[in-house]
XYZ file of C-alpha atoms in Angstrom:
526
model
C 53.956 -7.283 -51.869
C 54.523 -4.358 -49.549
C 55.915 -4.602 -46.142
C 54.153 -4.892 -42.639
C 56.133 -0.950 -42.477
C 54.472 0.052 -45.960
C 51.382 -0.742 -45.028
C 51.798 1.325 -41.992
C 53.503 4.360 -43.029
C 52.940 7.668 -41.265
C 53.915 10.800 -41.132
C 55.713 12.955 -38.432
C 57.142 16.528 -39.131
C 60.755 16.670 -38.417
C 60.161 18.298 -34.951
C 58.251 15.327 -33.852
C 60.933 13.363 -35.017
C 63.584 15.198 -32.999
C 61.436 15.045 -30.024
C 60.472 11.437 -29.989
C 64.185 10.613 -30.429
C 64.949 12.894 -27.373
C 62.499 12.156 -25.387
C 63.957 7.998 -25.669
C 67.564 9.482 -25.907
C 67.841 7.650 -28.889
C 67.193 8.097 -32.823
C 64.253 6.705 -34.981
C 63.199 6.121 -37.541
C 59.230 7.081 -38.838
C 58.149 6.097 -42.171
C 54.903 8.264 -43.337
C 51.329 7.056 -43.801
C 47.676 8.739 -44.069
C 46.762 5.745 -41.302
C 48.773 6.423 -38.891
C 52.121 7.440 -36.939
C 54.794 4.181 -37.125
C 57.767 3.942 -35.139
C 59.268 1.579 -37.145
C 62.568 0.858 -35.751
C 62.619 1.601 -32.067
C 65.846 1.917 -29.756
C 64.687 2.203 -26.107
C 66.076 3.734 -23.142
C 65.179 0.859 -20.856
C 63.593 -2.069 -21.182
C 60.410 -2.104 -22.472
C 58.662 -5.225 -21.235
C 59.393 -4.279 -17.788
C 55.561 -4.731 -17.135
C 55.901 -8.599 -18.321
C 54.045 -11.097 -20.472
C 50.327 -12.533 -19.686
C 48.138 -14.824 -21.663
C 44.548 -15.134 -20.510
C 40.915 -16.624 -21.766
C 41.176 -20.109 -23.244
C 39.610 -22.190 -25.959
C 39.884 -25.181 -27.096
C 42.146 -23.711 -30.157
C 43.588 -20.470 -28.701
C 44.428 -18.205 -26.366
C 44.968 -14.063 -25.369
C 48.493 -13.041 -25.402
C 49.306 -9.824 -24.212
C 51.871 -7.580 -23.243
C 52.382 -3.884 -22.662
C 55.783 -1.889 -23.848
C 56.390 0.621 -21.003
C 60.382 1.524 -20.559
C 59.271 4.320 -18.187
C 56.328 2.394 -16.569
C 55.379 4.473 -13.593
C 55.233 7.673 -16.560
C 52.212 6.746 -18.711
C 54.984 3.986 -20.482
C 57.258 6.537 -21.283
C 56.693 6.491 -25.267
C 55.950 8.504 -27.641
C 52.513 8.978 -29.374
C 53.288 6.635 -32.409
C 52.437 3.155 -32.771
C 55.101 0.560 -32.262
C 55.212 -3.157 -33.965
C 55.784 -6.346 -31.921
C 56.515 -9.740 -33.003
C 55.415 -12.599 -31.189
C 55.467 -16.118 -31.620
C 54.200 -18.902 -30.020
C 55.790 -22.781 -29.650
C 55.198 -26.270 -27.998
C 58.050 -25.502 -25.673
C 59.918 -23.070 -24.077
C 63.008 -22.928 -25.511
C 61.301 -22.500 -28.828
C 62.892 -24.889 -31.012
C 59.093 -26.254 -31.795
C 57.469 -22.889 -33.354
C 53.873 -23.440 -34.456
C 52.976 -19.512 -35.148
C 54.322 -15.850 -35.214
C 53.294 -12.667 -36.022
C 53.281 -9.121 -36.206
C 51.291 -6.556 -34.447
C 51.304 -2.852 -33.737
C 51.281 -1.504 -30.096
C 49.017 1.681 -30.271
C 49.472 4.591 -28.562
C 45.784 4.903 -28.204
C 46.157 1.679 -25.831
C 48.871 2.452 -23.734
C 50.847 0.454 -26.578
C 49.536 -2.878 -24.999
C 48.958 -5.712 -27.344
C 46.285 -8.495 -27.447
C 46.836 -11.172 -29.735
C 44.046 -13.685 -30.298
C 46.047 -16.749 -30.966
C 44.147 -19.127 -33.099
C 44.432 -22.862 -34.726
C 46.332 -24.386 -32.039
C 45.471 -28.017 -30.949
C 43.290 -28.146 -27.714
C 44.458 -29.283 -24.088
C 48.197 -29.018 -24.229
C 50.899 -26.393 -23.050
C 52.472 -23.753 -24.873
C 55.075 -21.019 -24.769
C 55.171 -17.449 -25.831
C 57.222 -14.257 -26.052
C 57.188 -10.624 -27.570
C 59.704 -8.880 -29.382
C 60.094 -4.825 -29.888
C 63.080 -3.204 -31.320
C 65.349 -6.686 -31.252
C 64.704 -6.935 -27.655
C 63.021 -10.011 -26.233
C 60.009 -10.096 -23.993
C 60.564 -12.759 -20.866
C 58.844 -16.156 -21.762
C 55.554 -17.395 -20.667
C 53.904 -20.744 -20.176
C 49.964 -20.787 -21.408
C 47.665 -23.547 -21.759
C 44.531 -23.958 -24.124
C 41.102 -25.246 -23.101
C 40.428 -29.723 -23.506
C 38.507 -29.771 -26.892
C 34.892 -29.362 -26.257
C 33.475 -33.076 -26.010
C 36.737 -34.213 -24.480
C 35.889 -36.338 -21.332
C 39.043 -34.722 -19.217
C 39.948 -36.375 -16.922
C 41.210 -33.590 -14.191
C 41.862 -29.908 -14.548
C 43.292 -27.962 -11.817
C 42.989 -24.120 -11.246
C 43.751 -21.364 -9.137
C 41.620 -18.990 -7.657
C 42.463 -15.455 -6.201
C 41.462 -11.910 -5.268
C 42.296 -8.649 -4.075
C 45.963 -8.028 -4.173
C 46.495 -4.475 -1.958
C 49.866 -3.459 -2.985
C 50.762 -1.459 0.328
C 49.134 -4.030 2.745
C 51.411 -6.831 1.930
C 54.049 -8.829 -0.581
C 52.308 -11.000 -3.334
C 54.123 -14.294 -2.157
C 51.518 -15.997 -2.373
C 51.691 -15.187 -6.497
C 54.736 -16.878 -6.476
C 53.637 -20.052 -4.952
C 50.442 -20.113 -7.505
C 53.147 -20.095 -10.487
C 54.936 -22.941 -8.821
C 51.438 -24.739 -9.197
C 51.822 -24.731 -13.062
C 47.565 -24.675 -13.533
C 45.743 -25.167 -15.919
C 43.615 -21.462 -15.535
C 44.096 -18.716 -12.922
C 40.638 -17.178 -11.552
C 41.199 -13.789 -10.433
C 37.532 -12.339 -8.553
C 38.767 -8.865 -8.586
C 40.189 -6.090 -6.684
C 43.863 -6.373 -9.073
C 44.267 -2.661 -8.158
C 43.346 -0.159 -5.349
C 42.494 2.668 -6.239
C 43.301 5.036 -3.263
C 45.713 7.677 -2.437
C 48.736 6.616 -0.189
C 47.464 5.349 3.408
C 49.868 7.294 6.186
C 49.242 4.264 9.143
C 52.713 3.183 8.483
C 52.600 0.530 10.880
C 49.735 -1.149 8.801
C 52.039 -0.425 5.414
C 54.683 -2.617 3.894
C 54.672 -0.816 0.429
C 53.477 2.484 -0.848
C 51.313 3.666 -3.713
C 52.639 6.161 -6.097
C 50.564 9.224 -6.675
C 47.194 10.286 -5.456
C 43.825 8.694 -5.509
C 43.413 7.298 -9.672
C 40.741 9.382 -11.305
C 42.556 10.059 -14.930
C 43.891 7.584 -17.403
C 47.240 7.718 -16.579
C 46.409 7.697 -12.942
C 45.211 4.147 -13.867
C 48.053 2.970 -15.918
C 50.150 4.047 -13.589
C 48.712 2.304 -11.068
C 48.609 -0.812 -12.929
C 52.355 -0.361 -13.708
C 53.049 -0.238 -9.926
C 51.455 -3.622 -9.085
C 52.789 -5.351 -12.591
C 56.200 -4.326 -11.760
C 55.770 -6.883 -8.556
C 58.086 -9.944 -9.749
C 55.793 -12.444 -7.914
C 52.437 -11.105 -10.159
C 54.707 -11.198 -13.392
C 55.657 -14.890 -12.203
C 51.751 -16.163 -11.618
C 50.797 -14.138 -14.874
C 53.757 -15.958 -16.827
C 52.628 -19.688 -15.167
C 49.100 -19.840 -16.860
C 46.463 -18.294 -18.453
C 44.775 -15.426 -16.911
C 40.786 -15.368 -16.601
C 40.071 -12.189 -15.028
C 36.978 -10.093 -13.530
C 37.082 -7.091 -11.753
C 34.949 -6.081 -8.627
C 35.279 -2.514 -7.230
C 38.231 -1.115 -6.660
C 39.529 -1.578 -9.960
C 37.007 1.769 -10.435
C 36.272 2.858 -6.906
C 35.176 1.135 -3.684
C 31.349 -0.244 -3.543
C 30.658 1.369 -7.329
C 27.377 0.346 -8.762
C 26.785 0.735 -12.368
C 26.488 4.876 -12.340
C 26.642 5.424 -8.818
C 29.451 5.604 -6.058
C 29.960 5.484 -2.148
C 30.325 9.659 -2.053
C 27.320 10.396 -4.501
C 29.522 11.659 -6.884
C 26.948 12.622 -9.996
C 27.034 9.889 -12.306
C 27.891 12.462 -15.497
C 30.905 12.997 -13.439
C 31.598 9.750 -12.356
C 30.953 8.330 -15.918
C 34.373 10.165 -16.607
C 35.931 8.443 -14.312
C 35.010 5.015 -15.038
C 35.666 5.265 -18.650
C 39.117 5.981 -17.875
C 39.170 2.777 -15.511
C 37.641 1.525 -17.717
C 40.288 1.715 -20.554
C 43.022 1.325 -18.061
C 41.330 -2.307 -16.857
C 41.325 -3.718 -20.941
C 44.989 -2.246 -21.244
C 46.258 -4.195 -18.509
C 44.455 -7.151 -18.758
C 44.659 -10.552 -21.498
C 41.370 -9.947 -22.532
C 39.622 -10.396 -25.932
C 38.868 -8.192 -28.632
C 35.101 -8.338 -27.422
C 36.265 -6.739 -24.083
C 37.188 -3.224 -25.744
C 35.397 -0.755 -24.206
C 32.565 1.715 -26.553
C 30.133 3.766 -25.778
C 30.864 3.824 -21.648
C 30.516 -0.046 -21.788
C 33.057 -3.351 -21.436
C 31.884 -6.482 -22.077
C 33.110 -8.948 -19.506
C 30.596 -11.256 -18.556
C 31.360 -14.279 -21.129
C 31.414 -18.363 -20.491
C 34.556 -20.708 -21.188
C 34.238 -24.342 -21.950
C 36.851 -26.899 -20.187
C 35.562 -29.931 -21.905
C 32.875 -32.063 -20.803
C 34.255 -31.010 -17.232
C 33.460 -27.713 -16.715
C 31.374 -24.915 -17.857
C 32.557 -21.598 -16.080
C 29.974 -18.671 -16.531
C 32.233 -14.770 -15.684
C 30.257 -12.289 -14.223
C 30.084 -8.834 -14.103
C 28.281 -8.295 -10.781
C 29.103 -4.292 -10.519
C 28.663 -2.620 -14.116
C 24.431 -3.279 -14.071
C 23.445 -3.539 -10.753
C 21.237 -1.430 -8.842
C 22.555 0.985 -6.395
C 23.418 -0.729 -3.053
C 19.735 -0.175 -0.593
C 20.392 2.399 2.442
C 22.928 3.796 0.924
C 22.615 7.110 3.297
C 23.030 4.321 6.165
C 19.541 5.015 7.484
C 18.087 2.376 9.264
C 14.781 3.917 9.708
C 14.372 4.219 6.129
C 15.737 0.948 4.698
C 12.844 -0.662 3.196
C 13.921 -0.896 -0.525
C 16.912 -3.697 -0.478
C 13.787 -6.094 -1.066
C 12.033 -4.786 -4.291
C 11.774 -7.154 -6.976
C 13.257 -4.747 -9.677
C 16.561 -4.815 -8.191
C 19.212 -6.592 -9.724
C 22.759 -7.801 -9.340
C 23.610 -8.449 -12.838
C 21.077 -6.830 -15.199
C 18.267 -7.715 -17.267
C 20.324 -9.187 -20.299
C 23.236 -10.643 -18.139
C 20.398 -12.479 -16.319
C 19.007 -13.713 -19.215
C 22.266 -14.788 -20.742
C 22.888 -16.886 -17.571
C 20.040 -18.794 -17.505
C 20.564 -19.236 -21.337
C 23.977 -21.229 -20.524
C 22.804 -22.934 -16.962
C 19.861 -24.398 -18.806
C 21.170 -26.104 -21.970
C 24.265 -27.032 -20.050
C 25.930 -31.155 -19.878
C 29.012 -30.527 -17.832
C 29.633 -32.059 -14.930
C 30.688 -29.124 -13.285
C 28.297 -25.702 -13.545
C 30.807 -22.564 -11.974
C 29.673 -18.891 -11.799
C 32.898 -17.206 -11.186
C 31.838 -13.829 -9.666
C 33.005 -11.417 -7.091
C 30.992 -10.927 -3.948
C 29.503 -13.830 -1.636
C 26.138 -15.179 -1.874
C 26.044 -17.662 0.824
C 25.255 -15.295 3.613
C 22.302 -14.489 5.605
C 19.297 -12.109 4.614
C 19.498 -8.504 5.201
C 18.119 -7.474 7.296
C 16.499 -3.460 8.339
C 18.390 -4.044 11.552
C 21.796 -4.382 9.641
C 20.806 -2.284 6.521
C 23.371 1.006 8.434
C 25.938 -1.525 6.717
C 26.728 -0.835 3.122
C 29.192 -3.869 2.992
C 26.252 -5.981 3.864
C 23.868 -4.302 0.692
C 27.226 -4.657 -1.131
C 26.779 -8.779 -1.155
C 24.205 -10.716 -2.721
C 22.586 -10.327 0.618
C 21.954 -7.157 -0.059
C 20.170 -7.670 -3.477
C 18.081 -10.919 -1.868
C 15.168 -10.501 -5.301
C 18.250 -10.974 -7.650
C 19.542 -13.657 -5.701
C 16.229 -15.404 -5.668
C 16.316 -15.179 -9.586
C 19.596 -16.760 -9.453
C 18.678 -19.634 -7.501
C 15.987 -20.065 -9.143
C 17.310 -20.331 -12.091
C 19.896 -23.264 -11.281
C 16.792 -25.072 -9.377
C 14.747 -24.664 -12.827
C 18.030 -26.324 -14.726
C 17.782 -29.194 -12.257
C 21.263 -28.443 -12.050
C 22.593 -29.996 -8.608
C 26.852 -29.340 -9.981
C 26.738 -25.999 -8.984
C 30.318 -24.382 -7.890
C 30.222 -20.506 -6.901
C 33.634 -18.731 -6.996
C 33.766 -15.876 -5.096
C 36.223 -13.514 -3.059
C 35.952 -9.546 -2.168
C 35.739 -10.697 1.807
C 39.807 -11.205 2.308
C 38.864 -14.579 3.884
C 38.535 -18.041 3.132
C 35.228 -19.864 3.181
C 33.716 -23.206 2.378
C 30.298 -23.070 2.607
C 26.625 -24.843 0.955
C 24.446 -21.974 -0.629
C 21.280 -21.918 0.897
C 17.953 -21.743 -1.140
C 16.903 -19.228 1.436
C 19.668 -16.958 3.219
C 17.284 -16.774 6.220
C 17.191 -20.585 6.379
C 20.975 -21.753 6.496
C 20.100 -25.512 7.751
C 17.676 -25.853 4.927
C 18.233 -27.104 1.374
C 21.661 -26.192 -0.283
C 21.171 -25.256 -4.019
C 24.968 -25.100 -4.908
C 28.364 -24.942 -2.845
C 30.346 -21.485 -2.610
C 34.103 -21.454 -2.070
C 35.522 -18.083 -1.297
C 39.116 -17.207 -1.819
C 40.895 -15.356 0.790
C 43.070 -12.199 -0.003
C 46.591 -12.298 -1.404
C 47.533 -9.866 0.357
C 44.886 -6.957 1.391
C 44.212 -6.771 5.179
C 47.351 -7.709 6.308
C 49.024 -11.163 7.569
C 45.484 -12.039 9.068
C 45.152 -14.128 12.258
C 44.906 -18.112 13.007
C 41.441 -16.777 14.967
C 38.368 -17.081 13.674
C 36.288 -13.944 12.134
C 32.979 -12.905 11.449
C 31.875 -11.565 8.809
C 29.313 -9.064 9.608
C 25.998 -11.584 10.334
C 27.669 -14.821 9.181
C 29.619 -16.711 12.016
C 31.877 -19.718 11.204
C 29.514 -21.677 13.368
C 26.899 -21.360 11.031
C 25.063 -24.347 9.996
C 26.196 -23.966 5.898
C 29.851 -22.850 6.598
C 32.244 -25.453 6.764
C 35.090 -24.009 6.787
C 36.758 -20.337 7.342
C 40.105 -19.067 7.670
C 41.616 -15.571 8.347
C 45.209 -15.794 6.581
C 46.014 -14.522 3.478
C 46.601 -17.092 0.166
C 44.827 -18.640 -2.418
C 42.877 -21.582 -3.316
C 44.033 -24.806 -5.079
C 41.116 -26.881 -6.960
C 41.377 -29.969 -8.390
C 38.389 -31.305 -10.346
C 37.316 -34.662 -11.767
C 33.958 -35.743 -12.963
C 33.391 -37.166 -9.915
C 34.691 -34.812 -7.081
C 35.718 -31.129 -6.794
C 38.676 -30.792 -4.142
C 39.460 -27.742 -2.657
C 42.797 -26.362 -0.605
C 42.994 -23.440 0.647
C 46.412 -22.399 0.705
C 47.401 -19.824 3.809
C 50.864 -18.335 3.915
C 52.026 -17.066 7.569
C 52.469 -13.225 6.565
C 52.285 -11.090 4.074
C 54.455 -8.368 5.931
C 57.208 -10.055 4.913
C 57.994 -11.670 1.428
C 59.747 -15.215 2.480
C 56.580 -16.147 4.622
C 55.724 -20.108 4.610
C 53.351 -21.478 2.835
C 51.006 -24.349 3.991
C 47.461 -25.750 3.339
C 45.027 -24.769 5.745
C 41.780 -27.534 4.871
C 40.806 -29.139 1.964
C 37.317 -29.379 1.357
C 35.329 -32.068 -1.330
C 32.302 -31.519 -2.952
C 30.959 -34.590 -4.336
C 28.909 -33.955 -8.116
C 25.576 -34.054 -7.851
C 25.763 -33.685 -4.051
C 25.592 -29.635 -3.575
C 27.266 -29.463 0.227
C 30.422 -29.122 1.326
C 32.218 -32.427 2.805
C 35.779 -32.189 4.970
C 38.299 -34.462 3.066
């Protein structure tokens, strides 16, 4: 039988050869192959899991585990154009004396030389441990955790939820806390990158970005490699498995489907967002299914927790319509009400009323990016795009959506939600212009890890919704995350505040905990 090498021999002329040693400082060695280029027994300048471990996406009997080899992260990796192989193996605990798989896999050049593995075959609801090996060196060692088996009456599950991480508006403490939580599944609602150029306030700036505004490839990866070089996101990532979304600034600010804030023309801005595009699956533990073709990445999808929990992703910027009033007129604002325009597209739609309707969990969750539980737009606020940004802005979709879990007779519904860098607890109105009346589902909304700054203990609005409201129940203005723990009974709900994010030993405390009882769609103080 040949080897994993034989079967991947390529070819490079001796000048590539010489040049790929160089350019590591180091000799290889390349076997030859029609297929493809093989660096087959790399020595690397430094050390090339400097961008960490991650493992994301659970099932019952596997798991995502990635990694991305980068020596010279903050230089497109720092590798040369030939595909790598990694080992990895997998065990019951961390010091690996318990192995129950390994592998090999090639890191591709064409990907940044990240590598997904789709770990399969392993035994449902327990921990295990993983690591990565290129070139005898040893990745660090993460912790994952697979999904209960599917009729599995569980008990409890506890998870994380989180958003928008601004790299030069504050540390990502509050990462390091959510590893200390050991979960069972992280919920990230977007905003892992930022895509803009260096901001000069310095007095508003406790880091800096690298480079200019991302608009290439390797402006993205670059970026990436910036905020995955933070030891407090490698920490969370290595603590549990990784279910991720993006919202808009993993592309640029307020994108919608083809469109951007600066009417950039969407054959031009379809550039763009193929490279983000590319850059997001690189970077993140996502499956196979995820890779984007044809100016397209699948990331809407639904995971199974048991009988506990059905959690629906969704993609709430790749298909919607273009935000109403985008030129900020009020005068002319009367479209943000048509009934063709959509949040999530025709087929995504479809797809979630598909797994709403024929679902038995005790817990329904839509974990999305933007709020829903605020007021209707209105022509007198339609000058403000981050108002047409929100489901409030889109209030035709968002009767679909309601609709649709009314229809299910669905009364466990749990929206996840972020994008606002604040917390809030609030019951999700049938009607956004009637926040006293019925409640359809209950929306918790994750503050910021770190983007706009330490925050304040006083109370915010946000745009048209006060925290006096009738359906809010709770809001807070600190940065953090929030803590869930969920039984078939009752969904409770921390939200975790840290003091500052200007500084990186900030305290961390819980700022309320808030129950939703199943069946019983409104928000109760604990």
């Amino acid at each position: 039988m040949r080897t994993p090498y034989e079967r991947t021999l390529a070819s490079l002329s001796r000048r590539e050869f010489l040049n790929a040693s160089w350019k590591l400082g180091v000799g290889a060695t390349l076997l030859a192959s029609n297929a493809q280029r093989l660096w087959a027994r790399p020595v690397f300048d430094d050390y090339p899991f400097a961008l960490g471990v991650a493992s994301g996406d659970p099932l019952p009997d596997g798991v995502v585990l990635w990694t991305r080899l980068a020596p010279r992260p903050l230089e497109g990796g720092g590798l040369p154009h030939v595909a790598i192989e990694v080992e990895w193996e997998i065990a019951r605990d961390e010091h690996f004396h318990a192995p129950v798989q390994a592998g090999r896999t090639l890191a591709r050049a064409e990907l940044g030389h990240a590598v997904h593995i789709e770990v399969e075959a392993l035994q449902p609801g327990r921990d295990y441990w993983y690591r990565f090996t290129a070139g005898g060196i040893q990745s660090p060692v993460g912790r994952t955790r697979t999904a209960p088996a599917p009729h599995k009456d569980v008990q409890q599950l506890n998870i994380g939820v989180c958003g928008c991480n601004h790299y030069e508006q504050g540390y990502f403490s509050a990462y390091r806390h959510m590893a200390e939580e050991r979960f069972d599944a992280i919920f990230h609602t977007g905003d892992y990158i930022y895509e803009y150029a260096p901001y000069d306030g310095k007095s508003t700036r406790v880091r800096k970005h690298l480079g200019d505004e991302t608009f290439s490839l390797d402006d993205y990866r670059n970026r990436y490699a910036l905020y995955k070089l933070d030891a407090d996101l490698q920490a969370m990532h290595a603590s549990a498995p990784f279910i991720a979304t993006w919202d808009d600034h993993e592309i640029d600010n307020d994108w919608a489907a083809e469109f951007t804030e600066t009417n950039t023309p969407p054959e031009i801005f379809r550039l763009r967002r193929a490279a983000a595009f590319q850059a997001y699956y690189e970077a993140m533990p996502l499956r196979r299914s995820s890779l984007p073709a044809a100016g397209h990445l699948q990331l809407y999808r639904q995971m199974q927790f048991g009988q506990l929990m059905s959690v629906n992703v969704l993609d709430t910027r790749q298909y919607r319509s273009r935000q109403a009033c985008h030129e900020r007129s009020v005068s002319t604002c009367t479209n943000f009400a048509d009934v063709d325009r959509t949040m999530l597209g025709t087929r995504q739609e479809q797809w979630l009323q598909g797994q709403l309707s024929g679902s038995h969990a005790h817990w329904n969750v839509l974990a999305q990016q933007v709020p829903m539980f605020g007021r209707e737009a209105t022509a007198a606020s339609a000058d403000n795009r981050h108002v047409m940004d929100k489901w409030s802005g889109y209030p035709a979709a968002r009767d679909r959506l309601v609709g649709q879990i009314v229809d299910a007779g669905l009364k466990n519904v749990v929206v996840l939600s972020g994008d606002i860098h604040s917390h809030w607890a609030a019951d999700v109105p049938h009607h956004m212009n009637q926040p006293d009346g019925e409640s359809v589902a209950v929306e918790l909304t994750t503050t910021s890890i770190s983007s706009g700054g330490d925050g304040s203990d006083v109370a915010s609005y946000w745009y048209d919704i006060a925290p006096t409201h009738p359906h809010v129940h709770h809001h807070g203005n600190r940065r953090g995350y929030l803590r869930c723990t969920i039984t078939p009974t009752q969904w409770q709900s921390d939200f975790m505040v840290l003091e500052a994010v200007s500084r990186p030993d900030a305290l961390l405390r819980r700022d309320a905990c808030m129950v939703v009882e199943r069946n019983n769609p409104t928000v109760v103080h604990a």
